[in-house]
Coordinates of N, CA and C and ligand atoms in Angstrom, one line a residue:
X1 N -22.6 -128.1 -26.9 CA -22.5 -128.1 -25.4 C -21.2 -127.5 -25.0
X2 N -20.1 -128.0 -25.6 CA -18.8 -127.5 -25.2 C -18.7 -126.0 -25.7
X3 N -19.3 -125.7 -26.8 CA -19.3 -124.3 -27.3 C -20.0 -123.4 -26.3
X4 N -21.1 -123.9 -25.8 CA -21.9 -123.1 -24.8 C -21.1 -122.8 -23.6
X5 N -20.4 -123.9 -23.1 CA -19.6 -123.7 -21.9 C -18.5 -122.7 -22.1
X6 N -17.9 -122.8 -23.3 CA -16.8 -121.9 -23.7 C -17.3 -120.4 -23.7
X7 N -18.5 -120.3 -24.3 CA -19.1 -119.0 -24.4 C -19.3 -118.4 -23.0
X8 N -19.8 -119.3 -22.1 CA -20.1 -118.9 -20.7 C -18.8 -118.4 -20.0
X9 N -17.8 -119.2 -20.2 CA -16.5 -118.9 -19.6 C -16.0 -117.5 -20.1
X10 N -16.1 -117.3 -21.4 CA -15.7 -116.0 -22.0 C -16.5 -114.9 -21.4
X11 N -17.8 -115.2 -21.2 CA -18.7 -114.2 -20.6 C -18.3 -113.8 -19.2
X12 N -17.9 -114.8 -18.4 CA -17.4 -114.5 -17.1 C -16.1 -113.7 -17.1
X13 N -15.2 -114.0 -18.0 CA -14.0 -113.3 -18.1 C -14.2 -111.8 -18.4
X14 N -15.2 -111.6 -19.4 CA -15.6 -110.3 -19.8 C -16.1 -109.5 -18.6
X15 N -17.0 -110.1 -17.9 CA -17.6 -109.4 -16.7 C -16.5 -109.0 -15.7
X16 N -15.6 -110.0 -15.5 CA -14.5 -109.8 -14.6 C -13.7 -108.5 -15.0
X17 N -13.3 -108.4 -16.3 CA -12.5 -107.3 -16.7 C -13.3 -106.0 -16.7
X18 N -14.6 -106.1 -16.8 CA -15.4 -104.9 -16.8 C -15.5 -104.4 -15.3
X19 N -15.6 -105.4 -14.4 CA -15.8 -105.0 -13.0 C -14.5 -104.6 -12.3
X20 N -13.4 -105.2 -12.8 CA -12.1 -104.9 -12.1 C -11.8 -103.4 -11.9
X21 N -11.9 -102.6 -12.9 CA -11.5 -101.2 -12.7 C -12.5 -100.6 -11.7
X22 N -13.8 -101.0 -11.7 CA -14.7 -100.4 -10.7 C -14.3 -100.8 -9.3
X23 N -13.9 -102.1 -9.1 CA -13.6 -102.5 -7.8 C -12.3 -101.8 -7.3
X24 N -11.3 -101.7 -8.2 CA -10.1 -101.0 -7.8 C -10.3 -99.5 -7.5
X25 N -11.3 -98.9 -8.3 CA -11.6 -97.5 -8.0 C -12.2 -97.3 -6.7
X26 N -13.1 -98.2 -6.3 CA -13.8 -98.1 -5.0 C -12.7 -98.3 -3.9
X27 N -11.8 -99.3 -4.1 CA -10.8 -99.5 -3.1 C -9.9 -98.3 -2.9
X28 N -9.6 -97.7 -4.0 CA -8.7 -96.5 -4.0 C -9.4 -95.3 -3.3
X29 N -10.7 -95.1 -3.6 CA -11.5 -94.1 -3.0 C -11.6 -94.3 -1.5
X30 N -11.6 -95.5 -1.0 CA -11.8 -95.8 0.4 C -10.5 -95.9 1.2
X31 N -9.3 -95.8 0.5 CA -8.0 -95.8 1.1 C -7.9 -94.5 2.0
X32 N -7.1 -94.7 3.1 CA -7.0 -93.6 4.0 C -6.3 -92.4 3.4
X33 N -5.4 -92.6 2.5 CA -4.6 -91.5 1.8 C -5.6 -90.7 1.0
X34 N -6.4 -91.4 0.2 CA -7.3 -90.8 -0.7 C -8.4 -90.0 0.1
X35 N -8.9 -90.6 1.2 CA -9.8 -89.9 2.1 C -9.2 -88.6 2.6
X36 N -8.0 -88.7 3.0 CA -7.3 -87.5 3.6 C -7.2 -86.4 2.5
X37 N -6.9 -86.8 1.3 CA -6.8 -85.9 0.2 C -8.1 -85.3 -0.1
X38 N -9.2 -86.1 -0.2 CA -10.5 -85.6 -0.5 C -11.0 -84.6 0.6
X39 N -10.7 -85.0 1.9 CA -11.1 -84.2 3.0 C -10.5 -82.8 2.9
X40 N -9.2 -82.8 2.6 CA -8.4 -81.6 2.5 C -8.9 -80.7 1.4
X41 N -9.3 -81.4 0.3 CA -9.8 -80.6 -0.8 C -11.2 -79.9 -0.4
X42 N -12.0 -80.6 0.3 CA -13.3 -80.0 0.7 C -13.1 -78.8 1.6
X43 N -12.1 -78.9 2.5 CA -11.9 -77.8 3.4 C -11.3 -76.7 2.6
X44 N -10.3 -77.0 1.7 CA -9.7 -75.9 1.0 C -10.7 -75.1 0.2
X45 N -11.7 -75.8 -0.5 CA -12.7 -75.2 -1.3 C -13.6 -74.3 -0.4
X46 N -14.0 -74.9 0.7 CA -14.9 -74.1 1.6 C -14.3 -72.8 2.1
X47 N -13.0 -73.0 2.5 CA -12.3 -71.8 3.0 C -12.1 -70.8 2.0
X48 N -11.7 -71.2 0.8 CA -11.4 -70.3 -0.4 C -12.7 -69.5 -0.7
X49 N -13.9 -70.2 -0.7 CA -15.1 -69.6 -1.0 C -15.4 -68.4 0.0
X50 N -15.1 -68.7 1.2 CA -15.5 -67.7 2.3 C -14.5 -66.6 2.5
X51 N -13.2 -67.0 2.3 CA -12.1 -66.1 2.6 C -11.2 -65.9 1.4
X52 N -11.8 -65.3 0.4 CA -11.0 -65.2 -0.9 C -10.5 -63.8 -1.2
X53 N -10.7 -62.9 -0.2 CA -10.3 -61.5 -0.4 C -8.8 -61.3 -0.5
X54 N -8.5 -60.0 -0.9 CA -7.1 -59.7 -1.1 C -6.3 -59.8 0.2
X55 N -6.9 -59.6 1.3 CA -6.1 -59.7 2.6 C -6.2 -61.1 3.2
X56 N -6.6 -62.1 2.4 CA -6.7 -63.5 2.9 C -5.6 -64.3 2.1
X57 N -4.9 -65.1 2.9 CA -3.9 -66.0 2.2 C -4.1 -67.4 2.7
X58 N -4.1 -68.4 1.8 CA -4.3 -69.8 2.3 C -3.2 -70.6 1.7
X59 N -2.5 -71.3 2.6 CA -1.5 -72.3 2.2 C -2.0 -73.7 2.5
X60 N -1.9 -74.6 1.6 CA -2.3 -76.0 1.9 C -1.1 -76.9 1.7
X61 N -1.1 -78.0 2.5 CA 0.1 -78.9 2.5 C 1.4 -78.2 2.7
X62 N 1.5 -77.4 3.8 CA 2.6 -76.6 4.0 C 3.6 -77.4 4.9
X63 N 4.8 -77.7 4.2 CA 5.8 -78.4 4.9 C 6.9 -77.4 5.5
X64 N 7.0 -77.4 6.8 CA 7.9 -76.4 7.4 C 9.0 -77.1 8.2
X65 N 10.2 -76.5 8.2 CA 11.3 -77.1 8.9 C 11.2 -76.9 10.4
X66 N 11.6 -78.0 11.1 CA 11.7 -77.9 12.6 C 13.1 -78.3 13.0
X67 N 13.4 -78.2 14.3 CA 14.7 -78.5 14.8 C 15.1 -79.9 14.4
X68 N 14.1 -80.9 14.4 CA 14.4 -82.3 14.2 C 13.9 -82.8 12.9
X69 N 13.7 -81.9 11.9 CA 13.2 -82.4 10.6 C 12.2 -81.5 10.0
X70 N 10.9 -81.9 9.9 CA 9.9 -81.1 9.3 C 8.6 -81.4 9.9
X71 N 7.6 -80.5 9.7 CA 6.2 -80.8 10.1 C 5.3 -80.3 9.0
X72 N 4.2 -81.0 8.8 CA 3.3 -80.7 7.7 C 1.9 -80.2 8.2
X73 N 1.6 -79.0 7.7 CA 0.3 -78.4 8.1 C -0.7 -78.6 6.9
X74 N -1.9 -79.1 7.2 CA -2.9 -79.3 6.2 C -3.2 -78.0 5.5
X75 N -3.6 -77.0 6.4 CA -3.9 -75.7 5.9 C -3.5 -74.6 6.9
X76 N -3.1 -73.5 6.3 CA -2.8 -72.3 7.1 C -3.5 -71.2 6.5
X77 N -4.5 -70.6 7.2 CA -5.3 -69.5 6.6 C -4.8 -68.2 7.4
X78 N -4.3 -67.2 6.6 CA -3.9 -66.0 7.2 C -4.9 -64.9 6.8
X79 N -5.5 -64.3 7.8 CA -6.5 -63.2 7.6 C -6.1 -62.1 8.7
X80 N -6.6 -60.9 8.5 CA -6.3 -59.9 9.5 C -6.6 -60.3 10.9
X81 N -7.6 -61.2 11.1 CA -8.1 -61.6 12.4 C -7.2 -62.7 13.0
X82 N -6.3 -63.2 12.3 CA -5.4 -64.2 12.9 C -4.8 -65.2 12.0
X83 N -4.0 -66.1 12.5 CA -3.5 -67.2 11.8 C -4.3 -68.4 12.2
X84 N -4.8 -69.1 11.3 CA -5.6 -70.3 11.6 C -5.0 -71.6 11.0
X85 N -4.5 -72.4 12.0 CA -3.9 -73.7 11.6 C -4.9 -74.8 11.6
X86 N -5.2 -75.3 10.4 CA -6.4 -76.2 10.3 C -5.9 -77.7 10.0
X87 N -6.2 -78.6 10.9 CA -5.9 -80.0 10.7 C -7.2 -80.7 10.2
X88 N -7.1 -81.4 9.1 CA -8.4 -82.0 8.6 C -8.4 -83.5 9.0
X89 N -9.6 -84.0 9.4 CA -9.8 -85.4 9.7 C -11.0 -85.9 8.9
X90 N -10.8 -86.7 7.9 CA -11.9 -87.3 7.1 C -12.2 -88.7 7.7
X91 N -13.1 -88.7 8.6 CA -13.4 -90.0 9.2 C -14.9 -90.3 9.4
X92 N -15.2 -91.6 9.3 CA -16.6 -91.9 9.6 C -16.7 -92.5 10.9
X93 N -18.0 -92.8 11.4 CA -18.2 -93.5 12.6 C -18.3 -92.6 13.8
X94 N -18.1 -93.2 15.0 CA -18.3 -92.4 16.2 C -16.9 -92.1 16.8
X95 N -16.6 -90.8 17.0 CA -15.3 -90.3 17.4 C -15.5 -90.0 18.9
X96 N -14.5 -90.4 19.7 CA -14.5 -90.0 21.1 C -13.1 -89.5 21.5
X97 N -13.1 -88.5 22.4 CA -11.8 -88.0 22.9 C -11.9 -86.7 23.6
X98 N -11.0 -86.5 24.5 CA -11.0 -85.2 25.3 C -9.7 -84.4 24.9
X99 N -9.8 -83.2 25.3 CA -8.7 -82.2 25.0 C -7.3 -82.8 25.4
X100 N -7.3 -83.3 26.7 CA -6.0 -83.7 27.3 C -5.6 -85.1 26.9
X101 N -6.5 -85.9 26.4 CA -6.1 -87.3 26.1 C -5.1 -87.5 25.0
X102 N -4.2 -88.5 25.3 CA -3.1 -88.7 24.3 C -3.7 -89.3 23.0
X103 N -4.7 -90.2 23.2 CA -5.2 -90.9 22.0 C -6.8 -90.7 22.0
X104 N -7.3 -90.7 20.8 CA -8.8 -90.6 20.6 C -9.2 -92.0 20.0
X105 N -10.5 -92.2 20.0 CA -10.9 -93.5 19.4 C -12.0 -93.2 18.3
X106 N -12.0 -94.2 17.3 CA -13.0 -94.2 16.3 C -13.7 -95.5 16.3
X107 N -15.0 -95.5 16.5 CA -15.8 -96.7 16.5 C -16.5 -96.8 15.1
X108 N -16.3 -97.9 14.4 CA -17.0 -98.0 13.1 C -17.2 -99.5 12.8
X109 N -18.4 -99.9 12.5 CA -18.7 -101.3 12.1 C -18.3 -102.3 13.2
X110 N -18.5 -101.9 14.5 CA -18.3 -102.8 15.6 C -16.8 -102.8 16.0
X111 N -16.0 -102.0 15.3 CA -14.5 -102.1 15.6 C -14.1 -100.7 16.1
X112 N -13.1 -100.7 17.0 CA -12.6 -99.5 17.6 C -11.1 -99.4 17.3
X113 N -10.7 -98.2 16.8 CA -9.3 -98.0 16.6 C -8.9 -96.7 17.2
X114 N -7.7 -96.6 17.7 CA -7.3 -95.3 18.3 C -6.3 -94.6 17.4
X115 N -6.3 -93.3 17.5 CA -5.5 -92.4 16.7 C -5.0 -91.3 17.6
X116 N -3.9 -90.6 17.2 CA -3.3 -89.6 18.0 C -4.3 -88.4 18.1
X117 N -4.4 -87.9 19.3 CA -5.2 -86.7 19.6 C -4.8 -85.6 18.6
X118 N -5.7 -85.2 17.6 CA -5.3 -84.3 16.6 C -5.0 -82.9 17.1
X119 N -5.5 -82.5 18.3 CA -5.2 -81.2 18.9 C -3.7 -81.2 19.3
X120 N -3.2 -82.3 19.8 CA -1.8 -82.4 20.1 C -0.9 -82.3 18.9
X121 N -1.4 -83.0 17.8 CA -0.7 -83.0 16.5 C -0.6 -81.5 16.1
X122 N -1.7 -80.8 16.2 CA -1.7 -79.5 15.7 C -1.0 -78.5 16.6
X123 N -0.8 -78.9 17.8 CA 0.0 -78.0 18.7 C 1.4 -77.8 18.2
X124 N 2.0 -78.9 17.7 CA 3.3 -78.9 17.1 C 3.4 -77.9 16.0
X125 N 2.3 -77.9 15.2 CA 2.2 -76.9 14.0 C 2.2 -75.5 14.5
X126 N 1.4 -75.2 15.5 CA 1.3 -73.8 15.9 C 2.6 -73.3 16.5
X127 N 3.2 -74.3 17.3 CA 4.5 -73.9 17.9 C 5.6 -73.6 16.8
X128 N 5.6 -74.4 15.8 CA 6.6 -74.2 14.7 C 6.4 -72.9 14.1
X129 N 5.1 -72.5 13.8 CA 4.8 -71.2 13.2 C 5.3 -70.1 14.1
X130 N 5.0 -70.2 15.4 CA 5.4 -69.2 16.4 C 6.9 -69.1 16.4
X131 N 7.6 -70.2 16.4 CA 9.1 -70.1 16.4 C 9.7 -69.6 15.1
X132 N 9.1 -70.0 14.0 CA 9.7 -69.5 12.7 C 9.4 -68.1 12.4
X133 N 8.1 -67.6 12.7 CA 7.7 -66.3 12.3 C 7.7 -65.3 13.4
X134 N 7.8 -65.8 14.7 CA 7.8 -64.8 15.8 C 6.4 -64.3 16.0
X135 N 5.4 -65.0 15.6 CA 4.0 -64.6 15.8 C 3.6 -65.1 17.2
X136 N 2.9 -64.3 18.0 CA 2.5 -64.7 19.3 C 1.6 -65.9 19.3
X137 N 1.7 -66.8 20.2 CA 0.8 -67.9 20.2 C -0.7 -67.6 20.4
X138 N -0.9 -66.4 21.0 CA -2.3 -66.0 21.2 C -2.9 -65.5 19.8
X139 N -2.1 -65.3 18.8 CA -2.6 -64.9 17.5 C -2.7 -66.0 16.5
X140 N -2.4 -67.2 17.0 CA -2.5 -68.4 16.2 C -3.6 -69.3 16.8
X141 N -4.6 -69.6 15.9 CA -5.7 -70.5 16.4 C -5.5 -71.9 15.8
X142 N -5.6 -72.9 16.7 CA -5.5 -74.2 16.2 C -6.9 -74.8 16.1
X143 N -7.2 -75.3 14.9 CA -8.5 -75.9 14.7 C -8.4 -77.3 14.0
X144 N -9.2 -78.2 14.5 CA -9.3 -79.5 13.9 C -10.7 -79.7 13.3
X145 N -10.7 -79.9 12.0 CA -12.1 -80.0 11.4 C -12.3 -81.4 10.9
X146 N -13.5 -82.0 11.4 CA -13.9 -83.3 11.0 C -14.8 -83.2 9.8
X147 N -14.5 -83.9 8.7 CA -15.4 -84.0 7.6 C -15.8 -85.4 7.5
X148 N -16.8 -85.7 6.6 CA -17.2 -87.1 6.5 C -18.4 -87.3 7.5
X149 N -19.1 -88.5 7.3 CA -20.3 -88.7 8.1 C -19.8 -89.3 9.4
X150 N -19.6 -88.4 10.4 CA -19.2 -89.0 11.7 C -20.0 -88.2 12.8
X151 N -19.9 -88.7 14.0 CA -20.5 -88.1 15.2 C -19.6 -88.2 16.4
X152 N -19.8 -87.3 17.3 CA -19.0 -87.4 18.5 C -19.7 -88.1 19.7
X153 N -19.0 -89.1 20.3 CA -19.5 -89.9 21.4 C -19.3 -89.1 22.7
X154 N -18.3 -88.2 22.7 CA -18.1 -87.3 23.8 C -18.4 -85.9 23.4
X155 N -18.6 -85.0 24.3 CA -18.7 -83.6 23.8 C -17.5 -83.2 23.0
X156 N -17.8 -82.5 21.9 CA -16.7 -82.0 21.0 C -15.8 -81.0 21.8
X157 N -14.5 -81.3 21.9 CA -13.7 -80.3 22.7 C -13.7 -79.0 21.9
X158 N -13.3 -77.9 22.6 CA -13.1 -76.6 22.0 C -12.1 -76.8 20.9
X159 N -12.3 -76.0 19.9 CA -11.4 -75.9 18.7 C -11.5 -77.2 17.8
X160 N -12.5 -78.0 18.1 CA -12.8 -79.2 17.2 C -14.1 -78.9 16.6
X161 N -14.2 -78.9 15.3 CA -15.4 -78.4 14.6 C -15.7 -79.2 13.4
X162 N -16.9 -79.0 12.8 CA -17.2 -79.5 11.5 C -17.0 -78.4 10.5
X163 N -17.3 -78.7 9.2 CA -17.0 -77.7 8.2 C -17.7 -76.4 8.4
X164 N -19.0 -76.4 8.8 CA -19.8 -75.2 9.1 C -19.2 -74.5 10.3
X165 N -18.8 -75.3 11.3 CA -18.3 -74.7 12.5 C -16.9 -74.0 12.3
X166 N -16.2 -74.6 11.3 CA -14.9 -74.0 11.0 C -15.1 -72.5 10.5
X167 N -16.0 -72.4 9.5 CA -16.3 -71.1 8.9 C -16.8 -70.1 10.0
X168 N -17.7 -70.6 10.8 CA -18.3 -69.6 11.8 C -17.3 -69.3 12.9
X169 N -16.4 -70.3 13.2 CA -15.3 -70.0 14.2 C -14.4 -68.8 13.7
X170 N -14.0 -68.9 12.5 CA -13.1 -67.9 11.9 C -13.9 -66.5 11.8
X171 N -15.1 -66.6 11.3 CA -15.9 -65.3 11.2 C -16.2 -64.7 12.5
X172 N -16.2 -65.5 13.6 CA -16.6 -64.9 14.9 C -15.4 -64.1 15.5
X173 N -14.2 -64.2 14.9 CA -13.1 -63.3 15.4 C -13.3 -62.0 14.6
X174 N -13.6 -61.0 15.3 CA -13.8 -59.7 14.7 C -12.6 -58.8 14.8
X175 N -11.8 -59.0 15.8 CA -10.7 -58.0 16.1 C -9.6 -58.2 15.1
X176 N -9.2 -57.1 14.5 CA -8.1 -57.2 13.5 C -6.8 -57.2 14.2
X177 N -6.0 -58.2 14.0 CA -4.7 -58.4 14.7 C -3.5 -58.0 13.8
X178 N -3.7 -58.1 12.5 CA -2.6 -57.9 11.6 C -2.9 -56.9 10.5
X179 N -2.0 -56.1 10.2 CA -2.1 -55.1 9.1 C -1.8 -55.9 7.8
X180 N -2.2 -55.3 6.6 CA -1.9 -55.9 5.4 C -0.3 -56.1 5.2
X181 N 0.4 -55.1 5.7 CA 1.9 -55.2 5.6 C 2.5 -56.4 6.4
X182 N 1.9 -56.5 7.6 CA 2.4 -57.6 8.4 C 2.1 -59.0 7.8
X183 N 0.9 -59.1 7.2 CA 0.5 -60.3 6.5 C 1.4 -60.6 5.3
X184 N 1.7 -59.5 4.6 CA 2.6 -59.7 3.4 C 4.0 -60.2 3.8
X185 N 4.5 -59.6 4.9 CA 5.8 -60.0 5.5 C 5.8 -61.4 5.9
X186 N 4.7 -61.9 6.6 CA 4.6 -63.3 7.0 C 4.6 -64.2 5.8
X187 N 3.8 -63.8 4.8 CA 3.7 -64.7 3.6 C 5.1 -64.8 3.0
X188 N 5.8 -63.7 2.9 CA 7.2 -63.8 2.3 C 8.1 -64.7 3.1
X189 N 8.0 -64.6 4.4 CA 8.8 -65.4 5.3 C 8.5 -66.9 5.2
X190 N 7.2 -67.2 5.0 CA 6.8 -68.6 4.9 C 7.3 -69.1 3.5
X191 N 7.2 -68.3 2.5 CA 7.6 -68.7 1.2 C 9.1 -69.0 1.2
X192 N 9.9 -68.2 2.0 CA 11.3 -68.4 2.1 C 11.7 -69.7 2.8
X193 N 11.0 -70.0 3.9 CA 11.4 -71.2 4.7 C 10.7 -72.5 4.3
X194 N 9.6 -72.4 3.6 CA 8.8 -73.7 3.4 C 9.7 -74.7 2.6
X195 N 9.4 -76.0 2.8 CA 10.1 -77.0 2.1 C 9.2 -77.4 1.0
X196 N 9.8 -77.8 -0.2 CA 9.0 -78.3 -1.3 C 8.3 -79.6 -0.8
X197 N 7.0 -79.7 -1.0 CA 6.3 -80.9 -0.6 C 6.6 -82.0 -1.7
X198 N 7.8 -82.5 -1.8 CA 8.2 -83.5 -2.8 C 8.3 -84.8 -2.1
X199 N 8.3 -85.8 -2.9 CA 8.5 -87.2 -2.4 C 9.9 -87.3 -1.7
X200 N 10.8 -86.6 -2.3 CA 12.2 -86.6 -1.8 C 12.3 -86.0 -0.3
X201 N 11.6 -84.9 -0.2 CA 11.7 -84.2 1.1 C 11.0 -85.1 2.2
X202 N 9.8 -85.7 1.8 CA 9.1 -86.5 2.7 C 9.9 -87.7 3.1
X203 N 10.6 -88.3 2.1 CA 11.4 -89.5 2.4 C 12.6 -89.1 3.3
X204 N 13.2 -87.9 3.0 CA 14.3 -87.4 3.8 C 13.9 -87.2 5.3
X205 N 12.7 -86.7 5.4 CA 12.2 -86.4 6.8 C 12.1 -87.7 7.6
X206 N 11.5 -88.8 6.9 CA 11.4 -90.1 7.5 C 12.8 -90.6 7.9
X207 N 13.7 -90.5 7.0 CA 15.1 -91.0 7.3 C 15.7 -90.3 8.4
X208 N 15.5 -89.0 8.5 CA 16.0 -88.2 9.5 C 15.5 -88.6 10.9
X209 N 14.2 -88.8 11.0 CA 13.6 -89.3 12.2 C 14.1 -90.6 12.7
X210 N 14.3 -91.5 11.7 CA 14.9 -92.8 12.0 C 16.3 -92.7 12.5
X211 N 17.1 -91.9 11.9 CA 18.5 -91.7 12.3 C 18.6 -91.2 13.7
X212 N 17.7 -90.3 14.1 CA 17.8 -89.8 15.4 C 17.5 -90.9 16.4
X213 N 16.4 -91.7 16.1 CA 16.1 -92.8 17.0 C 17.2 -93.8 17.1
X214 N 17.9 -94.1 16.0 CA 19.0 -95.1 16.0 C 20.2 -94.6 16.8
X215 N 20.5 -93.3 16.7 CA 21.6 -92.7 17.4 C 21.3 -92.7 18.9
X216 N 20.1 -92.4 19.3 CA 19.7 -92.4 20.7 C 19.9 -93.8 21.3
X217 N 19.5 -94.8 20.4 CA 19.6 -96.2 20.9 C 21.0 -96.6 21.1
X218 N 21.9 -96.2 20.2 CA 23.3 -96.5 20.3 C 23.9 -95.8 21.6
X219 N 23.5 -94.6 21.9 CA 24.0 -93.9 23.0 C 23.6 -94.6 24.3
X220 N 22.4 -95.2 24.3 CA 22.0 -95.9 25.5 C 22.7 -97.2 25.8
X221 N 23.4 -97.7 24.7 CA 24.2 -98.9 25.0 C 25.5 -98.5 25.7
X222 N 25.8 -99.3 26.8 CA 27.0 -98.9 27.6 C 28.3 -99.2 27.0
X223 N 29.3 -98.7 27.6 CA 30.7 -99.0 27.1 C 31.0 -100.5 27.0
X224 N 31.5 -100.9 25.9 CA 31.8 -102.4 25.7 C 32.9 -102.9 26.7
X225 N 33.7 -101.9 27.2 CA 34.8 -102.4 28.1 C 34.5 -102.3 29.6
X226 N 33.9 -101.2 30.0 CA 33.6 -101.1 31.4 C 32.2 -100.9 31.8
X227 N 31.3 -100.8 30.8 CA 29.9 -100.7 31.1 C 29.4 -99.3 31.5
X228 N 30.3 -98.3 31.4 CA 29.9 -96.9 31.8 C 29.1 -96.3 30.6
X229 N 28.5 -95.1 30.8 CA 27.8 -94.4 29.8 C 28.7 -93.9 28.6
X230 N 28.2 -93.8 27.4 CA 29.0 -93.3 26.3 C 28.7 -91.8 26.0
X231 N 29.7 -91.1 25.4 CA 29.5 -89.8 25.0 C 29.8 -89.6 23.5
X232 N 29.1 -88.7 22.9 CA 29.5 -88.5 21.5 C 30.7 -87.6 21.4
X233 N 31.7 -88.1 20.7 CA 33.0 -87.3 20.6 C 33.4 -87.2 19.2
X234 N 34.5 -86.5 19.0 CA 35.0 -86.3 17.6 C 36.4 -86.7 17.5
X235 N 36.8 -87.5 16.5 CA 38.2 -88.0 16.4 C 39.1 -86.8 16.1
X236 N 40.2 -86.7 16.8 CA 41.1 -85.5 16.7 C 41.5 -85.2 15.3
X237 N 41.9 -86.2 14.5 CA 42.4 -85.9 13.2 C 41.4 -85.9 12.1
X238 N 40.6 -87.0 12.1 CA 39.6 -87.2 11.0 C 38.4 -86.4 11.2
X239 N 38.2 -85.9 12.5 CA 37.0 -85.1 12.9 C 35.7 -86.0 12.7
X240 N 35.9 -87.3 12.6 CA 34.7 -88.2 12.5 C 34.1 -88.4 13.9
X241 N 32.7 -88.3 14.0 CA 32.1 -88.5 15.3 C 32.2 -90.0 15.7
X242 N 32.3 -90.2 17.0 CA 32.2 -91.6 17.5 C 31.7 -91.6 18.9
X243 N 31.3 -92.7 19.4 CA 30.9 -92.8 20.8 C 32.1 -93.3 21.6
X244 N 32.4 -92.5 22.6 CA 33.6 -92.8 23.5 C 33.1 -93.0 24.9
X245 N 33.8 -93.7 25.7 CA 33.5 -94.0 27.1 C 33.6 -92.7 27.9
X246 N 32.6 -92.5 28.8 CA 32.6 -91.3 29.6 C 33.7 -91.3 30.7
X247 N 34.3 -92.5 30.9 CA 35.4 -92.6 31.8 C 36.8 -92.4 31.2
X248 N 36.8 -91.9 29.9 CA 38.1 -91.6 29.3 C 38.8 -90.6 30.1
X249 N 40.1 -90.6 30.3 CA 41.1 -91.5 29.7 C 41.4 -92.8 30.4
X250 N 40.7 -93.0 31.6 CA 40.9 -94.3 32.3 C 40.5 -95.4 31.4
X251 N 39.4 -95.2 30.7 CA 38.9 -96.3 29.8 C 38.9 -95.8 28.4
X252 N 39.3 -96.7 27.4 CA 39.3 -96.3 26.0 C 38.3 -97.0 25.2
X253 N 37.2 -97.4 25.8 CA 36.1 -98.0 25.1 C 35.5 -97.1 24.0
X254 N 35.2 -97.6 22.8 CA 34.7 -96.7 21.8 C 33.8 -97.5 20.8
X255 N 32.9 -96.8 20.2 CA 32.0 -97.4 19.2 C 31.8 -96.4 18.1
X256 N 31.5 -96.9 16.8 CA 31.2 -96.0 15.7 C 29.9 -95.3 16.0
X257 N 29.8 -94.1 15.5 CA 28.6 -93.3 15.7 C 27.8 -93.5 14.4
Ligands
ZN1 ZN1 34.6 -97.6 29.4

């Protein structure tokens, strides 16, 4: 009797250890990060298949410097017909949103969550490219591609496509805007300015954004002596920055920067 029970317990433990990796794997595959990665891989493969010629260049996970840190492009396809900046969204459920709206929504399993309008997110990417490379904004096309089993609750805004729509959108541009030399020069410029997509760079970017926010907050705090606004100044000898009262020299209120 006791032996049976023991055997049963061992059986349970065995099943548990067999199931655990499967459960963890399913959890991992359903995580947002993994979905993002899988979605990006699908897009990369589809684009490579269609645009693999000598005059086509594809960058994926392109981290570019901006004035206030960095910005990450999922994909940048460069072909003679233009620069295509592609933002990938791997999402299920019903998606709703308009071109001008700040936030879009995803309805899934009776729950609704909002996320940043990806067209706005991608606008920063096209602007960065325009500023870094001097390419006209009319020659840069912003595209948001939705992969995964989803549908739109509102009409899909322009420049928002599925995987097939992405390919046909690019193929529909017939006019050649760039010579092979121009493309080569742009590729060289990107290779020179791009940041390594390393853990360190991503962490540095996050720290940088936080530092800006903290500095802004300190500036908004008034002078501890008279309540006037503070200005960022530099110590005369040590050259160390500090917040000084805007009423200086009448007031000598100061705070560390
Ligand atoms: Zn003061």
